[in-house]
Structure formats: C-alpha cells, structure tokens
Short mmCIF file of C-alpha atoms in Angstrom, two decimals:
data_model
loop_
_atom_site.label_atom_id
_atom_site.label_comp_id
_atom_site.label_asym_id
_atom_site.label_seq_id
_atom_site.Cartn_x
_atom_site.Cartn_y
_atom_site.Cartn_z
CA MET A 25 0.00 0.00 0.00
CA GLU A 26 1.12 3.52 -0.76
CA GLY A 27 2.89 5.25 2.10
CA LEU A 28 3.58 2.07 4.05
CA THR A 29 7.13 1.43 2.84
CA ASP A 30 10.43 3.24 2.78
CA THR A 31 12.12 2.84 -0.62
CA THR A 32 15.86 2.43 -0.78
CA MET A 33 18.23 4.86 -2.44
CA PRO A 34 19.47 4.00 -5.93
CA GLY A 35 22.37 1.62 -5.83
CA ASN A 36 21.53 0.42 -2.34
CA ASN A 37 21.17 -3.35 -2.32
CA THR A 38 18.94 -3.52 0.75
CA PHE A 39 15.31 -4.54 0.51
CA SER A 40 12.37 -2.28 1.18
CA VAL A 41 11.26 -2.40 4.82
CA PRO A 42 7.71 -1.68 5.97
CA ARG A 43 7.67 1.65 7.72
CA TYR A 44 5.49 0.33 10.52
CA ALA A 45 7.05 -3.14 10.80
CA PRO A 46 7.96 -4.14 14.37
CA GLN A 47 11.62 -3.58 15.14
CA PRO A 48 13.76 -5.63 17.55
CA GLY A 49 13.55 -4.42 21.13
CA GLY A 50 11.31 -1.68 22.44
CA LEU A 51 7.64 -1.90 23.28
CA TRP A 52 6.79 -4.47 20.61
CA ALA A 53 9.38 -6.91 21.94
CA ARG A 54 8.07 -6.52 25.48
CA LEU A 55 4.49 -7.07 24.36
CA SER A 56 5.49 -10.10 22.30
CA ALA A 57 7.41 -11.59 25.22
CA ARG A 58 4.45 -11.01 27.52
CA ASP A 59 2.07 -12.63 25.04
CA SER A 60 4.42 -15.60 24.70
CA LEU A 61 4.56 -15.98 28.49
CA VAL A 62 0.77 -15.94 28.77
CA ARG A 63 0.45 -18.60 26.07
CA ARG A 64 3.02 -20.79 27.79
CA LEU A 65 1.21 -20.83 31.16
CA ASP A 66 -0.46 -24.04 32.25
CA TRP A 67 -4.06 -22.84 32.43
CA PRO A 68 -5.63 -26.10 33.73
CA LEU A 69 -3.17 -25.96 36.64
CA LEU A 70 -3.99 -22.32 37.34
CA PHE A 71 -7.75 -22.72 37.11
CA SER A 72 -7.75 -25.86 39.30
CA ALA A 73 -5.74 -24.16 42.04
CA LEU A 74 -7.95 -21.07 41.88
CA ALA A 75 -11.13 -23.18 41.95
CA LEU A 76 -9.86 -24.99 45.07
CA SER A 77 -9.17 -21.66 46.81
CA LEU A 78 -12.64 -20.31 45.95
CA ILE A 79 -14.36 -23.52 47.07
CA GLY A 80 -12.31 -23.25 50.24
CA ALA A 81 -13.63 -19.71 50.79
CA LEU A 82 -17.22 -21.00 50.80
CA LEU A 83 -16.35 -23.87 53.13
CA VAL A 84 -14.46 -21.58 55.52
CA TRP A 85 -17.43 -19.20 55.52
CA SER A 86 -19.79 -22.03 56.37
CA ALA A 87 -17.53 -23.30 59.14
CA THR A 88 -17.05 -19.92 60.82
CA ARG A 89 -20.15 -17.81 60.22
CA ASN A 90 -21.76 -18.99 63.49
CA ARG A 91 -18.52 -18.94 65.51
CA THR A 92 -18.97 -15.58 67.21
CA GLU A 93 -16.00 -16.26 69.52
CA LEU A 94 -13.81 -16.30 66.40
CA THR A 95 -15.51 -13.72 64.20
CA GLN A 96 -16.28 -11.08 66.87
CA GLY A 97 -19.80 -10.84 65.51
CA ASP A 98 -18.88 -10.51 61.81
CA PRO A 99 -20.04 -13.73 60.08
CA THR A 100 -18.12 -12.87 56.89
CA SER A 101 -14.83 -12.15 58.69
CA PHE A 102 -13.07 -15.40 57.79
CA LEU A 103 -14.52 -15.38 54.27
CA PHE A 104 -12.88 -12.06 53.45
CA LYS A 105 -9.65 -13.05 55.20
CA HIS A 106 -9.49 -16.24 53.14
CA LEU A 107 -10.12 -14.28 49.94
CA LEU A 108 -7.45 -11.77 50.99
CA ASN A 109 -4.98 -14.60 51.63
CA THR A 110 -5.81 -16.06 48.23
CA SER A 111 -5.28 -12.67 46.56
CA ILE A 112 -1.91 -12.21 48.25
CA GLY A 113 -0.96 -15.76 47.33
CA PHE A 114 -1.97 -15.13 43.71
CA ALA A 115 0.18 -11.99 43.68
CA LEU A 116 3.11 -14.00 45.05
CA MET A 117 2.58 -16.51 42.23
CA VAL A 118 2.69 -13.70 39.64
CA GLY A 119 5.85 -12.33 41.24
CA THR A 120 7.46 -15.77 41.21
CA ILE A 121 6.64 -16.22 37.52
CA TRP A 122 7.97 -12.74 36.75
CA LEU A 123 11.25 -13.42 38.55
CA GLY A 124 11.50 -16.95 37.17
CA HIS A 125 12.72 -20.10 38.87
CA ARG A 126 16.15 -19.64 37.28
CA THR A 127 16.54 -16.18 38.80
CA LEU A 128 15.41 -17.50 42.17
CA ARG A 129 18.06 -20.19 41.83
CA GLY A 130 20.68 -17.53 42.47
CA ALA A 131 18.79 -16.23 45.50
CA VAL A 132 18.40 -19.65 47.15
CA PRO A 133 21.18 -19.10 49.77
CA VAL A 134 19.47 -15.92 50.96
CA LEU A 135 15.99 -17.49 51.01
CA TYR A 136 17.35 -20.53 52.84
CA GLY A 137 19.04 -18.38 55.46
CA ILE A 138 15.88 -16.34 56.06
CA SER A 139 13.74 -19.47 56.48
CA VAL A 140 16.19 -20.99 58.98
CA VAL A 141 16.27 -17.75 61.01
CA LEU A 142 12.46 -17.65 61.08
CA VAL A 143 12.09 -21.21 62.40
CA ILE A 144 14.74 -20.46 65.03
CA LEU A 145 12.71 -17.42 66.14
CA VAL A 146 9.78 -19.74 66.84
CA LEU A 147 11.86 -21.32 69.63
CA THR A 148 12.49 -17.91 71.21
CA PRO A 149 10.00 -15.85 73.27
CA LEU A 150 8.68 -14.52 69.94
CA GLY A 151 7.16 -17.94 69.24
CA ALA A 152 3.53 -18.68 70.08
CA THR A 153 1.44 -21.79 70.66
CA ILE A 154 -1.75 -22.04 68.60
CA ASN A 155 -4.03 -25.08 68.77
CA GLY A 156 -1.44 -27.01 70.73
CA ALA A 157 1.41 -26.43 68.26
CA HIS A 158 4.29 -24.10 69.17
CA ALA A 159 4.97 -23.28 65.52
CA TRP A 160 3.97 -19.66 65.08
CA ILE A 161 5.33 -16.14 65.28
CA VAL A 162 2.69 -13.60 66.25
CA ILE A 163 3.36 -10.41 64.30
CA GLY A 164 0.62 -8.33 65.86
CA GLY A 165 -2.72 -6.94 64.79
CA GLY A 166 -4.18 -10.43 64.65
CA PHE A 167 -1.57 -11.66 62.15
CA SER A 168 0.65 -14.68 62.67
CA LEU A 169 3.26 -16.50 60.62
CA GLN A 170 4.06 -20.22 60.44
CA PRO A 171 7.66 -20.37 59.12
CA SER A 172 7.60 -24.14 58.60
CA GLU A 173 5.31 -23.63 55.58
CA PHE A 174 8.00 -21.60 53.82
CA VAL A 175 10.71 -24.07 54.81
CA LYS A 176 9.00 -26.58 52.51
CA VAL A 177 9.68 -24.27 49.57
CA THR A 178 13.28 -23.51 50.54
CA ILE A 179 14.13 -27.18 51.09
CA ILE A 180 12.92 -27.92 47.55
CA LEU A 181 14.87 -25.03 46.02
CA SER A 182 18.09 -25.58 47.99
CA MET A 183 18.24 -29.32 47.35
CA ALA A 184 17.40 -28.82 43.67
CA MET A 185 20.14 -26.21 43.31
CA MET A 186 22.71 -28.50 44.91
CA LEU A 187 21.71 -31.72 43.12
CA ALA A 188 21.30 -30.21 39.65
CA ALA A 189 24.31 -27.86 39.52
CA ARG A 190 26.87 -30.16 37.92
CA VAL A 191 24.31 -32.20 35.99
CA ASP A 192 22.84 -29.16 34.23
CA ALA A 193 26.38 -27.93 33.56
CA GLY A 194 27.09 -31.17 31.73
CA ASP A 195 29.79 -32.35 34.14
CA GLN A 196 27.83 -35.33 35.48
CA LEU A 197 24.99 -37.60 34.42
CA HIS A 198 23.71 -38.00 37.99
CA PRO A 199 24.49 -36.35 41.34
CA ASP A 200 27.44 -38.03 43.07
CA HIS A 201 27.41 -39.24 46.67
CA ARG A 202 29.12 -36.14 48.02
CA THR A 203 26.57 -33.84 46.39
CA VAL A 204 23.66 -35.90 47.73
CA ALA A 205 25.12 -35.80 51.24
CA LYS A 206 25.47 -32.00 51.10
CA SER A 207 21.89 -31.62 49.89
CA LEU A 208 20.62 -33.77 52.73
CA VAL A 209 22.45 -31.60 55.26
CA LEU A 210 20.66 -28.57 53.82
CA ALA A 211 17.33 -30.30 54.42
CA VAL A 212 18.11 -31.76 57.85
CA VAL A 213 19.05 -28.45 59.49
CA PRO A 214 15.61 -26.76 59.26
CA MET A 215 13.83 -30.10 59.75
CA ALA A 216 15.64 -30.62 63.06
CA ILE A 217 14.66 -27.15 64.24
CA VAL A 218 11.01 -27.72 63.26
CA MET A 219 11.09 -31.04 65.13
CA LEU A 220 12.14 -29.20 68.30
CA MET A 221 8.88 -27.18 68.26
CA PRO A 222 7.67 -30.01 67.88
CA ASP A 223 5.73 -29.87 64.59
CA LEU A 224 5.61 -33.51 63.59
CA GLY A 225 3.16 -33.00 60.72
CA SER A 226 5.41 -30.51 58.93
CA VAL A 227 8.46 -32.75 59.46
CA MET A 228 6.57 -35.65 57.88
CA VAL A 229 5.81 -33.52 54.81
CA MET A 230 9.42 -32.35 54.58
CA GLY A 231 10.63 -35.95 54.78
CA VAL A 232 8.41 -36.92 51.86
CA ILE A 233 9.63 -33.86 49.93
CA VAL A 234 13.24 -34.95 50.43
CA LEU A 235 12.38 -38.45 49.24
CA GLY A 236 10.63 -37.11 46.13
CA VAL A 237 13.54 -34.79 45.33
CA LEU A 238 16.09 -37.61 45.58
CA LEU A 239 14.01 -39.91 43.39
CA ALA A 240 13.69 -37.25 40.69
CA SER A 241 17.37 -36.26 40.80
CA GLY A 242 18.62 -39.67 39.73
CA ALA A 243 20.56 -40.19 42.96
CA SER A 244 21.66 -43.72 43.81
CA ASN A 245 18.91 -46.00 45.12
CA ARG A 246 21.08 -46.62 48.18
CA TRP A 247 20.37 -43.07 49.29
CA VAL A 248 16.63 -43.52 48.82
CA LEU A 249 16.56 -46.81 50.72
CA GLY A 250 18.82 -45.37 53.40
CA LEU A 251 16.51 -42.37 53.78
CA ILE A 252 13.47 -44.61 54.22
CA GLY A 253 15.31 -46.70 56.80
CA THR A 254 16.48 -43.60 58.63
CA GLY A 255 12.92 -42.27 58.70
CA VAL A 256 11.59 -45.46 60.24
CA GLY A 257 14.43 -45.59 62.75
CA GLY A 258 13.99 -41.93 63.58
CA ALA A 259 10.28 -42.40 64.25
CA VAL A 260 11.04 -45.25 66.67
CA LEU A 261 13.74 -43.18 68.37
CA VAL A 262 11.46 -40.18 68.73
CA ALA A 263 8.83 -42.38 70.37
CA LEU A 264 11.36 -43.97 72.76
CA LEU A 265 12.96 -40.66 73.77
CA GLY A 266 9.63 -39.00 74.44
CA VAL A 267 10.27 -36.06 72.12
CA LEU A 268 6.61 -35.77 71.19
CA ASP A 269 4.14 -33.84 73.30
CA GLU A 270 1.35 -35.70 75.03
CA TYR A 271 -1.32 -34.44 72.63
CA GLN A 272 0.66 -35.82 69.67
CA ILE A 273 1.02 -39.22 71.31
CA ASN A 274 -2.72 -39.23 72.01
CA ARG A 275 -3.44 -38.57 68.33
CA PHE A 276 -1.55 -41.69 67.30
CA ALA A 277 -3.22 -43.67 70.07
CA ALA A 278 -6.65 -42.57 68.83
CA PHE A 279 -5.71 -43.56 65.28
CA ALA A 280 -4.58 -47.01 66.39
CA ASN A 281 -7.75 -47.48 68.42
CA PRO A 282 -10.70 -45.40 67.12
CA GLU A 283 -12.83 -46.44 70.10
CA LEU A 284 -10.31 -45.05 72.56
CA ASP A 285 -11.89 -42.28 74.64
CA PRO A 286 -14.45 -41.08 72.03
CA ALA A 287 -15.26 -38.06 74.19
CA GLY A 288 -11.57 -37.17 74.60
CA VAL A 289 -8.61 -37.96 72.34
CA GLY A 290 -10.82 -39.71 69.78
CA TYR A 291 -13.43 -36.94 69.67
CA ASN A 292 -12.06 -35.10 66.62
CA THR A 293 -11.81 -38.12 64.36
CA ASN A 294 -15.16 -39.55 65.46
CA GLN A 295 -17.00 -36.30 64.80
CA ALA A 296 -15.17 -35.87 61.49
CA ARG A 297 -16.30 -39.30 60.27
CA ILE A 298 -19.87 -38.58 61.36
CA ALA A 299 -19.86 -35.29 59.43
CA VAL A 300 -18.44 -36.81 56.23
CA GLY A 301 -20.67 -39.88 56.44
CA SER A 302 -23.85 -37.88 56.94
CA GLY A 303 -23.43 -36.00 53.66
CA GLY A 304 -24.50 -38.84 51.39
CA LEU A 305 -24.33 -38.32 47.66
CA TYR A 306 -25.49 -34.70 47.38
CA GLY A 307 -24.90 -33.35 50.89
CA ALA A 308 -27.15 -31.34 53.19
CA GLY A 309 -26.53 -28.15 51.25
CA LEU A 310 -24.14 -25.28 51.90
CA PHE A 311 -24.70 -23.77 55.39
CA ASN A 312 -27.10 -26.61 56.30
CA GLY A 313 -24.77 -29.22 57.81
CA HIS A 314 -25.86 -30.20 61.33
CA GLN A 315 -22.32 -31.11 62.45
CA THR A 316 -20.97 -27.85 61.05
CA THR A 317 -23.65 -25.50 62.34
CA GLY A 318 -23.62 -27.34 65.66
CA ARG A 319 -19.85 -26.82 66.00
CA PHE A 320 -19.25 -30.50 66.72
CA VAL A 321 -16.05 -30.73 64.66
CA PRO A 322 -13.12 -28.71 66.06
CA GLU A 323 -10.87 -26.63 63.79
CA GLN A 324 -13.25 -27.08 60.88
CA GLN A 325 -11.99 -24.04 59.00
CA THR A 326 -8.39 -25.31 59.01
CA ASP A 327 -7.34 -28.94 59.53
CA PHE A 328 -10.84 -30.43 59.21
CA ILE A 329 -12.15 -28.32 56.33
CA PHE A 330 -12.83 -31.45 54.28
CA THR A 331 -15.56 -32.45 56.73
CA VAL A 332 -17.56 -29.36 55.70
CA ALA A 333 -17.35 -30.46 52.07
CA GLY A 334 -18.34 -34.02 52.92
CA GLU A 335 -21.35 -33.01 55.00
CA GLU A 336 -22.70 -30.04 53.04
CA LEU A 337 -21.64 -30.86 49.47
CA GLY A 338 -21.79 -34.64 49.75
CA PHE A 339 -19.79 -37.21 47.86
CA LEU A 340 -20.04 -35.19 44.64
CA GLY A 341 -18.70 -31.99 46.21
CA ALA A 342 -15.95 -33.72 48.17
CA GLY A 343 -15.09 -35.74 45.09
CA THR A 344 -14.79 -32.53 43.07
CA ILE A 345 -12.15 -31.27 45.49
CA ILE A 346 -10.20 -34.52 45.10
CA VAL A 347 -10.49 -34.32 41.29
CA LEU A 348 -9.20 -30.72 41.29
CA LEU A 349 -6.27 -31.74 43.48
CA GLY A 350 -5.65 -34.57 41.04
CA VAL A 351 -5.57 -32.12 38.14
CA VAL A 352 -3.00 -30.01 39.98
CA LEU A 353 -0.82 -33.08 40.53
CA TRP A 354 -1.29 -34.27 36.94
CA ARG A 355 -0.26 -30.95 35.46
CA ALA A 356 2.71 -30.74 37.83
CA CYS A 357 3.81 -34.22 36.74
CA ARG A 358 3.57 -33.16 33.12
CA ILE A 359 5.67 -30.07 33.79
CA ALA A 360 8.30 -32.19 35.58
CA ARG A 361 8.42 -34.62 32.67
CA GLU A 362 8.65 -32.03 29.89
CA THR A 363 11.33 -29.74 31.28
CA THR A 364 14.81 -30.25 29.83
CA GLU A 365 16.81 -29.22 32.91
CA LEU A 366 17.29 -31.31 36.04
CA TYR A 367 16.81 -28.28 38.27
CA GLY A 368 13.26 -27.74 36.99
CA THR A 369 12.46 -31.45 37.19
CA VAL A 370 13.62 -31.69 40.80
CA VAL A 371 11.74 -28.55 41.87
CA ALA A 372 8.53 -29.84 40.27
CA ALA A 373 9.00 -33.29 41.82
CA GLY A 374 9.42 -31.78 45.28
CA ILE A 375 6.20 -29.80 44.88
CA ILE A 376 4.38 -32.93 43.67
CA ALA A 377 5.54 -34.91 46.71
CA TRP A 378 4.50 -32.04 49.00
CA PHE A 379 1.00 -31.56 47.57
CA ALA A 380 0.29 -35.27 47.19
CA PHE A 381 1.28 -36.32 50.70
CA GLN A 382 -0.24 -33.33 52.48
CA SER A 383 -3.55 -33.73 50.62
CA PHE A 384 -3.65 -37.47 51.35
CA GLU A 385 -2.82 -36.93 55.02
CA ASN A 386 -5.40 -34.17 55.49
CA ILE A 387 -8.24 -36.00 53.77
CA GLY A 388 -7.16 -39.32 55.26
CA MET A 389 -7.32 -38.07 58.84
CA THR A 390 -10.92 -36.90 58.36
CA LEU A 391 -11.80 -40.38 57.10
CA GLY A 392 -9.92 -42.18 59.86
CA ILE A 393 -7.32 -43.81 57.60
CA MET A 394 -4.46 -41.52 58.69
CA PRO A 395 -3.50 -40.14 62.11
CA VAL A 396 -4.36 -36.53 62.93
CA ALA A 397 -1.26 -34.47 62.11
CA GLY A 398 -2.49 -30.88 62.01
CA LEU A 399 -1.83 -30.30 58.31
CA PRO A 400 -4.00 -27.96 56.20
CA LEU A 401 -5.58 -29.04 52.91
CA PRO A 402 -3.64 -27.18 50.17
CA PHE A 403 -5.54 -24.17 48.75
CA VAL A 404 -8.72 -25.06 50.67
CA SER A 405 -7.97 -24.67 54.39
CA TYR A 406 -7.93 -21.28 56.06
CA GLY A 407 -4.46 -19.95 56.84
CA GLY A 408 -2.22 -17.29 55.38
CA SER A 409 1.17 -18.98 55.63
CA SER A 410 -0.05 -22.17 53.98
CA MET A 411 -1.88 -20.26 51.26
CA PHE A 412 1.13 -18.11 50.45
CA ALA A 413 3.47 -21.11 50.28
CA VAL A 414 1.29 -23.21 47.95
CA TRP A 415 0.75 -20.31 45.54
CA VAL A 416 4.50 -19.66 45.43
CA ALA A 417 4.82 -23.34 44.51
CA ILE A 418 2.31 -22.85 41.68
CA GLY A 419 4.39 -19.89 40.53
CA LEU A 420 7.49 -22.09 40.42
CA LEU A 421 5.64 -24.71 38.36
CA GLN A 422 4.37 -22.08 35.94
CA SER A 423 7.84 -20.60 35.60
CA ILE A 424 9.34 -24.00 34.82
CA ARG A 425 6.74 -24.53 32.11
CA ALA A 426 6.98 -21.02 30.68
CA GLN A 427 10.77 -20.98 30.47
CA ARG A 428 11.23 -24.40 28.92
CA PRO A 429 12.58 -24.42 25.37
CA ILE A 430 9.98 -24.69 22.59
CA THR A 431 10.47 -27.89 20.63
CA ALA A 432 9.14 -28.61 17.16
#
C-alpha cells in the first residue's frame, strides 16, 4: 500500500522495509514476550488451584459464620480473610513467575538463610502456641506466621540447586554421593529445628519432599533406601525418647484405636467421620450441615475443612475437590516430565511430593485412615502462611513450564 514502505536509495542493495514493521527491542518486543509468556502458562493448573481456593472460601465461611467467639460478631470475617490470603498468594505466584525459577536459583542461599532464622525465632519468646502447636510467630494486629510452611519451599529449592548444579552444567549424568550428602544436610538443618517445636506434621511432609527430590534427581537408590530406613528408625527413636508432646502421642493412640476415649482424644476423628458420612451423595446443602452449624467438629476451618465439604456438598462436592487436586498433581507431573533441565524437574517433583502427601494426610485423617497431624488441605484450608506457600509453589511450576525451550 502507498505510504507504508520506505524505498531504498538508488544503488543500495537492501530490501524495502515496511515503515510500521515491528523492530527488535522496544515496546513491541516486550508485548510479544508477555504474550508468549501468557500462552506458555499451564491454564488447567492455574484454574484448578484457583477453583480450590474459591471452594475453600465458601467452606471456611460455612464453618465460621456462626462462631462468634472467632468472628467477633462478623459472620463474613473469615470469608474475606481467606479471599485476601488467596489474593496475596496469587500476587506472590505472579511475582514468582515474573522473577523466574532460574533467577530465584541464584537467591536460594538468601531465602534458605531467612527461612532458617524464622524457624529459630519460633523457639524464642517470639514464638507462640496455637491449637497445641508451638509453631507460630505472632506479628501483631491479629496476624501470625508459620515459618515451617516456607521451609518446605526452601528445602525444595536448595536441594534442587545442589543436586542439579553439575548435571545441568554437563559435568555429570547424575548427582554423586558427596553432592547428595550436602543436599541432605541442607534439608536436615531446618527439619531438626522444626522437630524441636515439635511440629511432627510438617516434618513428615518435609521428609516426603526430600524423598521425592532424591528420586527425581537420579541419585543412587542406596540413598533412597537409606533415607526410608532412617525415617523409620527416627520415628522409633522419637517415640522412645519422648520427644513428642502428650497431645501428639494421644493422636496416634486414637488412630490405632478409634474407640479409645471417644469423648476425649478420639473426639475429633469420630465427629469428622460422622460429618463426612452424613453427607450422602449430594450433601445437606451449603450452610445446612448439622455437624458444622452445631460446632461439633473442632478446627473445621483449618485442619478439618474437608468435613464441611463431605457433610454439606456430599460425595459429589468432596469428590470434586479430590479431582481438582488430582488435576493439579497431573499438570505438575507433566511439567516435571517435559522440562529439559534437572533443576526444573527436581523442583517440580518436590512440589508434587508435598502436595500429594499433604492432601492425602489431610483427607485421610478426616476419614480415619491416617493419624491426625495438624496439616492444612492445600488451597482449601484457612491460613495465610499455607496459602502463600502453595501459591508460590504454583508460581514455580508455571515458571518451569513457561521458560522451557519450545520444541518442534
């Protein structure tokens, strides 16, 4: 078209260039890069995680709207707090994607140091006991922080950085024994501090994360078998030395014998099973669960949130939550399989192990097939620290997918 091209001078051998053609760099390049990033995101993963958080908001609202001792007379208090936590978590995910998992790789030593300092602070007078667990730092103004949630992320990143360094550089095919030993030291230090709280549930999750990371890294099977043996031996030693608090021992006793003291140590699990079992196929309807409105199940907005889904949404609603969690795990597995760098594979595998075990433990304890361990259901349970950590993990997964090379 006339006026859309710049003609060359006589004798110049260059071709005519469209006057308005996009040039390298500048605004067009930034817009193109942004469009490419958006197209590379794993949308089923994102939508599933967001759907779980929004379903969780409704369940938290149902569990707390009649709890005036918690809401101070505002029945929507926990609903808006959960939505705020989800929004902050979503923003953290966007920030993680923007920075990129490769950029964060260079910041791992700083992040690791901060997480270790935070868990140490829990053991000082700054630490607080909430619901029987001395695992919190009360910031003030009604806000609290559970550092062990962020330790899960830093263990994954630090071990991945150590195990993948020489493999991604092309110096090794698999991590050698010395590298594996160093990575395990990085994981054991914060785990030991968390165990001193004691926060057994978080330590269990971290142990599974370490196992998943080693399996994905290609480390020798001797390390994997040794880790499993050490975990079993450590559990026996902890029981013999009396490291656990009495309430934690009672939880395991109630799991081993469901009929043990149904009005005491077995009360939580008994009421949880009643709530889930009463829902039937379709449930009693949101806000209409007798166990929920009657406040029979303790900590229903956090550890026992799945009982609200079972009672009020029935098998179909509870099953939907499990399906959405399955989609998250499926997409994470696909990301781990398709990335071409060991660092990305190991990070994704650690997140998979974390989400899979914590979801199974949380749902399992409401059904009586796992001991009560005080672990939230990812994306669904109320709690800022947990929500922030899982959305950062989603950001890492999205970054791994977005930054992988495009293959024909």
